[in-house]
GROMACS .gro file of C-alpha atoms in nm:
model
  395
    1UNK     CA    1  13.778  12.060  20.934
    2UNK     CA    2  13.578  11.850  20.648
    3UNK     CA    3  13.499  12.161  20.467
    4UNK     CA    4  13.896  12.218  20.469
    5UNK     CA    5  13.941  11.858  20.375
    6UNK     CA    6  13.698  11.866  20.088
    7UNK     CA    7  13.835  12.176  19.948
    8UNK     CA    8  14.169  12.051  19.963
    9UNK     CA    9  14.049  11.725  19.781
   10UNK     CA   10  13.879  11.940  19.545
   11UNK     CA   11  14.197  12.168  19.459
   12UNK     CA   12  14.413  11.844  19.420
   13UNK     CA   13  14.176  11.683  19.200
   14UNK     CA   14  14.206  12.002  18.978
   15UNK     CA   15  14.575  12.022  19.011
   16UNK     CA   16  14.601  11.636  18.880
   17UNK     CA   17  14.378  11.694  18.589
   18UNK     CA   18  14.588  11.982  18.486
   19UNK     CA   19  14.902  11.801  18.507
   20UNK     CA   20  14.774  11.501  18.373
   21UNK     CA   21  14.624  11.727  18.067
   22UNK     CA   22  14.999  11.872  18.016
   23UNK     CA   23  15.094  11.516  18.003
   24UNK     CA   24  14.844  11.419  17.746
   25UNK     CA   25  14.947  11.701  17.501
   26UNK     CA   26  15.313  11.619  17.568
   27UNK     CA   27  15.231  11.250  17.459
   28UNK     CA   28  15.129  11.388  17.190
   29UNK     CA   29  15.396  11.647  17.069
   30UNK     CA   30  15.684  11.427  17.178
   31UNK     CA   31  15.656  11.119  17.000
   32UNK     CA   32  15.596  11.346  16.677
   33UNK     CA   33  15.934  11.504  16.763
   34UNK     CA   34  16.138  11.257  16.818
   35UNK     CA   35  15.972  11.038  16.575
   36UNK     CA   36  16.145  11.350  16.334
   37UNK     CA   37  16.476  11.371  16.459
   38UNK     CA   38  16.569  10.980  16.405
   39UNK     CA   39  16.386  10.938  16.075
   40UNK     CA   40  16.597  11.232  15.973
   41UNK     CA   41  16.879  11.107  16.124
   42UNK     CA   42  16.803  10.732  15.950
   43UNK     CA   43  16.782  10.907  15.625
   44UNK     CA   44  17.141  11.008  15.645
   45UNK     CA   45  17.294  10.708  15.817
   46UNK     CA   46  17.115  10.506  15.548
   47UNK     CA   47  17.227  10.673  15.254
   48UNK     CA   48  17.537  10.495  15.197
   49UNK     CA   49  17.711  10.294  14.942
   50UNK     CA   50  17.774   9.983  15.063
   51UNK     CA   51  18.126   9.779  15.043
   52UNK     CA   52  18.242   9.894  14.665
   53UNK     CA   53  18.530   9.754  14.547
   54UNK     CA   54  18.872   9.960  14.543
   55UNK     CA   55  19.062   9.993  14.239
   56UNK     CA   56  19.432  10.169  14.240
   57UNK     CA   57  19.379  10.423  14.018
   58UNK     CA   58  19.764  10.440  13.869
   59UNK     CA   59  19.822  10.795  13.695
   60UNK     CA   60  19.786  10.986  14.016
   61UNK     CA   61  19.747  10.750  14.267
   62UNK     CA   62  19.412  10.802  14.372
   63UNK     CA   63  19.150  10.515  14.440
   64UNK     CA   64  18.837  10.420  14.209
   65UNK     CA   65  18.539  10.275  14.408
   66UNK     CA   66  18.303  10.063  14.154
   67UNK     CA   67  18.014  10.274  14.064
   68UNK     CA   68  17.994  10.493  13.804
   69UNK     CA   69  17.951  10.935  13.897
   70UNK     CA   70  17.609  10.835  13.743
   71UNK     CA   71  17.451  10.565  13.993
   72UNK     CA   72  17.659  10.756  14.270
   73UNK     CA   73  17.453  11.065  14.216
   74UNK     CA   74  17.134  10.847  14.161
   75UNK     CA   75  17.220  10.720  14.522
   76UNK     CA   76  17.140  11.104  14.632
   77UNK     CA   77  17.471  11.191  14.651
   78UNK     CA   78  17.534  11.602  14.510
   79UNK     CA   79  17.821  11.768  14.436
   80UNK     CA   80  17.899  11.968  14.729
   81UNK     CA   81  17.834  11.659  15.008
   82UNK     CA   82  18.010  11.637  15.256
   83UNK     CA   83  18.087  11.209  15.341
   84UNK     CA   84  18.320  11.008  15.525
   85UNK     CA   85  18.495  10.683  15.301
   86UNK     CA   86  18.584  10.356  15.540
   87UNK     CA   87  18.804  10.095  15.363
   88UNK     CA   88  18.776   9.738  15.494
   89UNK     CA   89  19.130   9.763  15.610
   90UNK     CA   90  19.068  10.031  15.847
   91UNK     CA   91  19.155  10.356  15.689
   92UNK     CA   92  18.897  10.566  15.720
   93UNK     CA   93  18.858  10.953  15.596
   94UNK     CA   94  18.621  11.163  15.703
   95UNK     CA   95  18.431  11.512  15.650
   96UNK     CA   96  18.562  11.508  15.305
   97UNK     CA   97  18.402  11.686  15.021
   98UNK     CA   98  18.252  11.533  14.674
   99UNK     CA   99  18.298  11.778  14.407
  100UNK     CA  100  18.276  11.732  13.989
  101UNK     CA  101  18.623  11.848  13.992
  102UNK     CA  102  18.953  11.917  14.193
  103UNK     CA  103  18.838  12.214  14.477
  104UNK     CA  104  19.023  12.086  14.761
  105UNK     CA  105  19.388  12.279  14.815
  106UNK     CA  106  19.681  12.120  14.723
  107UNK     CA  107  19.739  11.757  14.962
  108UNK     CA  108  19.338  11.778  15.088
  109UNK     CA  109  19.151  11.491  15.028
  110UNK     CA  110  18.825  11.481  14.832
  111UNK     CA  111  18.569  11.260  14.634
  112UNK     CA  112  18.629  11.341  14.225
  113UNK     CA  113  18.357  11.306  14.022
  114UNK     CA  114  18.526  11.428  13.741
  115UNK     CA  115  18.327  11.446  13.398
  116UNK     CA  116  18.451  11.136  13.181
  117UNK     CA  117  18.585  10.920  13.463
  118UNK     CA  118  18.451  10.585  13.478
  119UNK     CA  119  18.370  10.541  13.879
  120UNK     CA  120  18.392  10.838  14.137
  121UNK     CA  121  18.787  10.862  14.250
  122UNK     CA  122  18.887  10.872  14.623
  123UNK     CA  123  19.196  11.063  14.603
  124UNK     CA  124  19.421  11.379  14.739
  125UNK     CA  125  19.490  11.669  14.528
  126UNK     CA  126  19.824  11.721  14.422
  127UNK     CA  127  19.936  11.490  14.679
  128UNK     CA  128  20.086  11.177  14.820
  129UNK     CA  129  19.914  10.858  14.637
  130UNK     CA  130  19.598  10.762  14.856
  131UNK     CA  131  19.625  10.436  14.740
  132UNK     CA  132  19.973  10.398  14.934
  133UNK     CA  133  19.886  10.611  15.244
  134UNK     CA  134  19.582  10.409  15.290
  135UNK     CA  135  19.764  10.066  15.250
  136UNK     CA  136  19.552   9.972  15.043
  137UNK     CA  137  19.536   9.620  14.864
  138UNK     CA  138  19.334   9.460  14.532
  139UNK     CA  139  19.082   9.317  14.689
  140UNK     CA  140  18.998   9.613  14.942
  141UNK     CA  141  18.691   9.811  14.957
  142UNK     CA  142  18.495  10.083  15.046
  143UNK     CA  143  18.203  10.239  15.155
  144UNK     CA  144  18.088  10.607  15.080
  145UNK     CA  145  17.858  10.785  15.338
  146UNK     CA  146  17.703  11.086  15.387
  147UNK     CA  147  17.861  11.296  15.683
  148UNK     CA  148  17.685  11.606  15.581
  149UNK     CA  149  17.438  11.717  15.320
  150UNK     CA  150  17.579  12.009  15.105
  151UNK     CA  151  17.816  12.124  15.389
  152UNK     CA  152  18.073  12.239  15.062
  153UNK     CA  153  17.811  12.364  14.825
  154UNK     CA  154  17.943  12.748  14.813
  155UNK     CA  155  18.298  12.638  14.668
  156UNK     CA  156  18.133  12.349  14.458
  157UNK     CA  157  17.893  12.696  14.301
  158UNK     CA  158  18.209  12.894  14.291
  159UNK     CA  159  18.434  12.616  14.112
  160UNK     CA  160  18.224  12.394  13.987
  161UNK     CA  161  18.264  12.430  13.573
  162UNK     CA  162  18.236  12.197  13.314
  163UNK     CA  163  18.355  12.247  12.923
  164UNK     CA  164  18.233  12.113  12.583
  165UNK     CA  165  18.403  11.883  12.342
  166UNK     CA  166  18.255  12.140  12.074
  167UNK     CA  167  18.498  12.305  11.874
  168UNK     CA  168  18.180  12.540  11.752
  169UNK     CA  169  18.175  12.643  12.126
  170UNK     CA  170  18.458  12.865  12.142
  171UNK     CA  171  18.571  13.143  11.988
  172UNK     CA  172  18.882  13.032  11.786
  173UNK     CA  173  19.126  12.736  11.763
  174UNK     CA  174  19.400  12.865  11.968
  175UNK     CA  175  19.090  12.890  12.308
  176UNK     CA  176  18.959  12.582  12.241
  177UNK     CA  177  19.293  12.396  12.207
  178UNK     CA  178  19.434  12.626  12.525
  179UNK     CA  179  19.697  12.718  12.312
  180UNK     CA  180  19.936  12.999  12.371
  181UNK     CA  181  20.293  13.136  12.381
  182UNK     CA  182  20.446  13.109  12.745
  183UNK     CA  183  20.539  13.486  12.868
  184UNK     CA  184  20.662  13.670  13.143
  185UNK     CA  185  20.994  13.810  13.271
  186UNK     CA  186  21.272  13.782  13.049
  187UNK     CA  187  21.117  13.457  12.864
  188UNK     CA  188  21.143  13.559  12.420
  189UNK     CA  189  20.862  13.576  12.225
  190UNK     CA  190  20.735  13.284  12.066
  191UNK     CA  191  20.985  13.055  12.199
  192UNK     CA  192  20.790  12.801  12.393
  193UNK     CA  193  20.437  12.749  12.388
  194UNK     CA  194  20.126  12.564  12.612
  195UNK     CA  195  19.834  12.385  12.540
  196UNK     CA  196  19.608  12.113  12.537
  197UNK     CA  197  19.746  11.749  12.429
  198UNK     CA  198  19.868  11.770  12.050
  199UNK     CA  199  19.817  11.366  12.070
  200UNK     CA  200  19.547  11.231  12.325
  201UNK     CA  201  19.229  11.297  12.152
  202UNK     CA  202  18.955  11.220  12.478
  203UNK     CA  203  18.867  11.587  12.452
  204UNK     CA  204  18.883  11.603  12.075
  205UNK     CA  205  19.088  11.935  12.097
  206UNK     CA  206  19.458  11.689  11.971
  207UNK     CA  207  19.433  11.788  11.616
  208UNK     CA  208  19.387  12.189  11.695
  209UNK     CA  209  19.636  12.141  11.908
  210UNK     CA  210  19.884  11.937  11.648
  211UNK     CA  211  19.781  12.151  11.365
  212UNK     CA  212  19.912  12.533  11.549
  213UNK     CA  213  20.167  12.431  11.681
  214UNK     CA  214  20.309  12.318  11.355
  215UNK     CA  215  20.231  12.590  11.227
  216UNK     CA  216  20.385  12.791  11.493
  217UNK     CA  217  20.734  12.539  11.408
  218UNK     CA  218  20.766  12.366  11.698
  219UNK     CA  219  21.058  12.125  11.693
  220UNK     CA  220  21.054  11.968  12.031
  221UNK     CA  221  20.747  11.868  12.257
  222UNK     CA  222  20.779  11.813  12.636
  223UNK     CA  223  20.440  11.588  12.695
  224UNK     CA  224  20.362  11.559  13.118
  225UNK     CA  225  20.113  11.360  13.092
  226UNK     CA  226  20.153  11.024  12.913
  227UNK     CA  227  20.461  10.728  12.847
  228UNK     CA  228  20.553  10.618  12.553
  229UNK     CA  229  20.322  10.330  12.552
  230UNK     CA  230  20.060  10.568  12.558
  231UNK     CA  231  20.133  10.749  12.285
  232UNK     CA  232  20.172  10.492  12.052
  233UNK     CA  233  19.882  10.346  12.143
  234UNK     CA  234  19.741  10.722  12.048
  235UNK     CA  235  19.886  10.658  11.685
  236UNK     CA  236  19.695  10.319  11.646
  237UNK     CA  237  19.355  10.468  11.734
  238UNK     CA  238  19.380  10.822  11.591
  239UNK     CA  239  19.128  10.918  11.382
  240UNK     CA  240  19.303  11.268  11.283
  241UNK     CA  241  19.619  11.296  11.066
  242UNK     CA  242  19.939  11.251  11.340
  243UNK     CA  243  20.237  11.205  11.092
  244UNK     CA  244  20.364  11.567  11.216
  245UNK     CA  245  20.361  11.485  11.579
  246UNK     CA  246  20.477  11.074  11.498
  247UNK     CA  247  20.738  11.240  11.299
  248UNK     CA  248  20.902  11.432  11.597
  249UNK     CA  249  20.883  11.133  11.774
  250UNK     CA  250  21.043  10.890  11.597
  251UNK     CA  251  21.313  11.180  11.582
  252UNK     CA  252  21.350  11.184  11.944
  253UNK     CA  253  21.237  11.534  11.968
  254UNK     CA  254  20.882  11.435  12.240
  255UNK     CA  255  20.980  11.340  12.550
  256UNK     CA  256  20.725  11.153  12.787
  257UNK     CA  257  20.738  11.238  13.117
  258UNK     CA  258  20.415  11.060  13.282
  259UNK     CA  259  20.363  11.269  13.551
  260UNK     CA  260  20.090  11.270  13.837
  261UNK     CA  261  20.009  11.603  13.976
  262UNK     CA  262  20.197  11.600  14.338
  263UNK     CA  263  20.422  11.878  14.184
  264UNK     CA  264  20.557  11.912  14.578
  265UNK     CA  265  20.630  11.530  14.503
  266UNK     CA  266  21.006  11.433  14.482
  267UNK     CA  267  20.936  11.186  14.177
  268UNK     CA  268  20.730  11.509  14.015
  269UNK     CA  269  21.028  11.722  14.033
  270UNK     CA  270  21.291  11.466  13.905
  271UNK     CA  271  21.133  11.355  13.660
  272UNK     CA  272  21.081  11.718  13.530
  273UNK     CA  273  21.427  11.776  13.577
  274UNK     CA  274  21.472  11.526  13.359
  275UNK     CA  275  21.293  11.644  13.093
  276UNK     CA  276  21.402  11.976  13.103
  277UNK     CA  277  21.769  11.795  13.048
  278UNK     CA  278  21.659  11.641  12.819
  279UNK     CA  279  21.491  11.970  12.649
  280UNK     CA  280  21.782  12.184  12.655
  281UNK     CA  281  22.009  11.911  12.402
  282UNK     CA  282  21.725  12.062  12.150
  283UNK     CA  283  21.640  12.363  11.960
  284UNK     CA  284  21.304  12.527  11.995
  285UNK     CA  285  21.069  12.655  11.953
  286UNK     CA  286  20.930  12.393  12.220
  287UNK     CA  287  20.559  12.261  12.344
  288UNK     CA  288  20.487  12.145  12.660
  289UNK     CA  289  20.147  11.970  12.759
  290UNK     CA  290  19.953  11.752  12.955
  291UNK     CA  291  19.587  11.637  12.926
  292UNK     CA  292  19.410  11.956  12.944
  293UNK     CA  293  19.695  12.177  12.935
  294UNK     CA  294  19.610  12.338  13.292
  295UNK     CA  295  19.757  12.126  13.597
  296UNK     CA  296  20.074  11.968  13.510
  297UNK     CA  297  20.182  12.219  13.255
  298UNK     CA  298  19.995  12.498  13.494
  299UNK     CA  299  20.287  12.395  13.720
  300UNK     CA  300  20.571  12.388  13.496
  301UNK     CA  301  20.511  12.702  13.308
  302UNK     CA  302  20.483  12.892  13.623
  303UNK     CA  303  20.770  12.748  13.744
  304UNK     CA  304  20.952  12.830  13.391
  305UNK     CA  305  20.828  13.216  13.408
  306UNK     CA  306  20.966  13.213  13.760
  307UNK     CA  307  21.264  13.095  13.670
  308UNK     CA  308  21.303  13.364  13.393
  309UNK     CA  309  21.228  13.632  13.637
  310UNK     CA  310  20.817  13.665  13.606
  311UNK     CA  311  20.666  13.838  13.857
  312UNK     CA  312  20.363  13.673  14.062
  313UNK     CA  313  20.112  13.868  13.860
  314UNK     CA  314  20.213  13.720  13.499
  315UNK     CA  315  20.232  13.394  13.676
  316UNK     CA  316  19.874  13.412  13.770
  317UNK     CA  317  19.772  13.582  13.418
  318UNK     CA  318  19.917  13.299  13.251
  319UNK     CA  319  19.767  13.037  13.481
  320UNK     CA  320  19.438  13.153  13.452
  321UNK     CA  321  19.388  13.244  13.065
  322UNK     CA  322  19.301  12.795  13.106
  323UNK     CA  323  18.993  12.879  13.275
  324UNK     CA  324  18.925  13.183  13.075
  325UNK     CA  325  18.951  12.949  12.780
  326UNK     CA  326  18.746  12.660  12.884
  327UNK     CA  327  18.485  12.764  13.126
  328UNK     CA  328  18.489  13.167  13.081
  329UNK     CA  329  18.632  13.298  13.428
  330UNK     CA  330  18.818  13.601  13.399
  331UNK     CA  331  18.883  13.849  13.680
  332UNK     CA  332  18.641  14.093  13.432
  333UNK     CA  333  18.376  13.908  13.386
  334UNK     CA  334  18.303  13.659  13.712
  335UNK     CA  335  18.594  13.840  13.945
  336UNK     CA  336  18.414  13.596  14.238
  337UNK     CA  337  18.502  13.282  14.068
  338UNK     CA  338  18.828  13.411  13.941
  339UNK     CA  339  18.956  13.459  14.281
  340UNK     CA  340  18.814  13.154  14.417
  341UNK     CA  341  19.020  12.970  14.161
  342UNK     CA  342  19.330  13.168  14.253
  343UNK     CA  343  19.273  13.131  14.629
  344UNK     CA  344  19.255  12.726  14.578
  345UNK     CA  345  19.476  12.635  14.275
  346UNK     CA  346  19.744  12.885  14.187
  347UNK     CA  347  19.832  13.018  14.543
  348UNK     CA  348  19.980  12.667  14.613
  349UNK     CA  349  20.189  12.708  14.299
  350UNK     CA  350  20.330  13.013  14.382
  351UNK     CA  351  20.398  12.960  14.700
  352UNK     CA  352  20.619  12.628  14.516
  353UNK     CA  353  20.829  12.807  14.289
  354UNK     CA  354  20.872  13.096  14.524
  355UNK     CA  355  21.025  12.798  14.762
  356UNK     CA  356  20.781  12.846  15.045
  357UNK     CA  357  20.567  12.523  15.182
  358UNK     CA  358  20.242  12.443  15.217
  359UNK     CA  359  20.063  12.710  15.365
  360UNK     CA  360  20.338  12.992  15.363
  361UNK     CA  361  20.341  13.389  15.304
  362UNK     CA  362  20.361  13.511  14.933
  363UNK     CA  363  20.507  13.815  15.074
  364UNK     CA  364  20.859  13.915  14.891
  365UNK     CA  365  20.894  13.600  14.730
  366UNK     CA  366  21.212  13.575  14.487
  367UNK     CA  367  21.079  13.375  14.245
  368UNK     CA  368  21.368  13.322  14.010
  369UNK     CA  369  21.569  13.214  14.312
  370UNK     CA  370  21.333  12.989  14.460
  371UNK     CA  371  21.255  12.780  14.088
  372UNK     CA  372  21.625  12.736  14.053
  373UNK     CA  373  21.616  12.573  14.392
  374UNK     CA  374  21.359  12.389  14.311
  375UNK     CA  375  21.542  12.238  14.011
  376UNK     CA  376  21.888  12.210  14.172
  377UNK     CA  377  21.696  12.022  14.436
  378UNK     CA  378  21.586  11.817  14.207
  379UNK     CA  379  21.929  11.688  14.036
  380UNK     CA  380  22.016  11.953  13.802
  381UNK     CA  381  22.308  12.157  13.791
  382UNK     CA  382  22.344  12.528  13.794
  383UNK     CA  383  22.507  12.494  13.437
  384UNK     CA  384  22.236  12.288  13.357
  385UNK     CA  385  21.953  12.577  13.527
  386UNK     CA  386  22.180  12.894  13.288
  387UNK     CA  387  22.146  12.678  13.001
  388UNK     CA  388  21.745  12.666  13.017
  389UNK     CA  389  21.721  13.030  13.074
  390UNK     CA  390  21.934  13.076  12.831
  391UNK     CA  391  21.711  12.866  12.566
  392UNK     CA  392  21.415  13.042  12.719
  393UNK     CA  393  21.557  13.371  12.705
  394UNK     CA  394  21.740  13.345  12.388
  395UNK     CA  395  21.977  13.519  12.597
   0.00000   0.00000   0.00000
């Protein structure tokens, strides 16, 4: 019986060493481990902006925060981030990317960090004003954080493109200034053209711009992008020669529309509508622009070619010589980017002028019918709609 005892004794004092050995090498794995996971998980909780103040930023609505794309970067913020914004009233938005540019599809919200902005804009693309949807107030702010660390990094790569200021850059005047002659369907030849802004220098592309289409004799400009204030203020600061475009002006032959970029917007479309009345009491040929010559006027010239029976294949062509001509992608020569761009920009605007929402089928649109709608929806009258075409048309 005390041999049995001892042996037991002895086999329990081997089993407790064991399991107190386990427990020594898990005491010393463990804390390593989970020492890990919440410095890891620190790091992203703490990088964060702090309260920053909000700014309304006017033209489209959208809302600075005050720091510069510079310090926000310097933070450890990357294009391609995925954060979450909290204003101090309560609004909060999160899993939202931070791109250099405009990736999101049209009414997503995003963080721009768009090359010669001043602070990083909280804003939705071609949609409703943030600054309104998030009730915001002067005096607000916000705070950026990190939700996820390059969660959007495949469609920052695929977008992500940046252009010089360099005329010496690009291959002629009419690519750097994004200038061409609108096309498609029935539209004439040489009757209206695109481009970058003849007048708002910030890109120094304004005098190519000016100087073709005067020599191209273009009698009437349709400007999307600025007010009149604006453009005067261009005149006192211009160091380029802009008697040619002040000279249409003071004719009453540039109309300033001011636009934001919500072309699904109510405001957008009315106050196209009435520019395009406005355009019709004139004689061509006609320019139409905004900043860069790719958004706003993307929009309206697609919805013009639409109108004038193009089909959704010159639509697109059209749409996309602008990022041929200032970053390079062309279905030939990067066909991965090229369809990206389609797939998150120009889809949206076809889908528009072919009168289907957001979301919808591009099967068997009718664009001709559904631009007319759009229009008519907008205020103008089907007299009004046969007389553009007919200026466009020369028909």
């Amino acid at each position: 019986m005390q041999k049995l005892q001892k042996r037991f004794t002895a086999f329990l004092s081997m089993f407790m060493a064991l399991v107190l050995s386990f427990m020594l090498v898990g005491c010393n794995v463990a804390p390593s481990q989970q020492e890990n996971k919440p410095a890891e998980q620190t790091q992203q909780k703490e990088l964060t902006t702090g309260a920053l103040a909000a700014t309304h930023e006017t033209k489209f609505g959208g809302i600075y925060l005050d720091i510069t794309i510079e310090d926000f970067n310097k933070m450890g913020f990357e294009f391609g981030d995925s954060v979450d914004v909290t204003f101090s009233n309560g609004y909060k938005l999160i899993d939202i990317p931070y791109y250099n540019g405009y990736y999101t599809k049209t009414g997503e919200a995003l963080i721009s960090g768009y090359p010669g902005y001043p602070h990083i804009d909280v804003c939705v693309n071609n949609g409703d004003p943030l600054w309104e949807t998030a009730g915001l107030k002067e005096g607000d702010t916000g705070t950026v954080t990190l939700h996820e660390k390059q969660k959007y990094a495949t469609v920052q790569k695929a977008l992500g493109a940046t252009y010089t200021k360099n005329r010496s850059d690009y291959a002629s005047d009419e690519v750097f200034a994004n200038f061409r002659a609108m096309r498609g369907g029935n539209m004439a030849e040489n009757v209206m053209y695109r481009s970058a802004s003849p007048i708002d220098n910030q890109n120094n592309r304004a005098p190519y711009a000016a100087e073709l289409a005067q020599k191209c004799g273009v009698q009437y400009i349709l400007d999307l992008a600025d007010s009149n204030e604006e453009i005067e203020g261009y005149y006192q600061k211009a160091d380029y020669d802009v008697s040619w475009h002040k000279g249409l002006y003071e004719a009453g032959n540039v109309t300033a529309l001011d636009l934001n970029a919500n072309y699904r917007s109510k405001k957008y479309a009315e106050r196209l509508v009435a520019g395009l009345r406005e355009m019709i009491k004139h004689e061509g040929p006609y320019l139409t622009h905004c900043t860069e010559g790719k958004d706003r006027t993307g929009f309206t010239c697609a919805l013009l070619e639409g109108l004038c029976g193009a089909s959704y294949e010159e639509m697109r062509d059209d749409y996309m010589a602008t990022y041929d001509n200032y970053y390079g992608i062309s279905e030939k020569n990067d066909k991965a980017r090229y369809d990206a761009v389609v797939d998150v920009k120009f889809n949206d605007i076809a889908l528009c002028v072919g009168g289907q929402p957001l979301g919808g089928s591009l099967d068997g649109l009718d664009y001709a019918a559904g631009a007319r709608k759009y229009l008519t929806d907008a205020g103008m009258t089907d007299a009004e709609v046969d007389q553009l075409i007919a200026k466009l048309t020369k028909k």
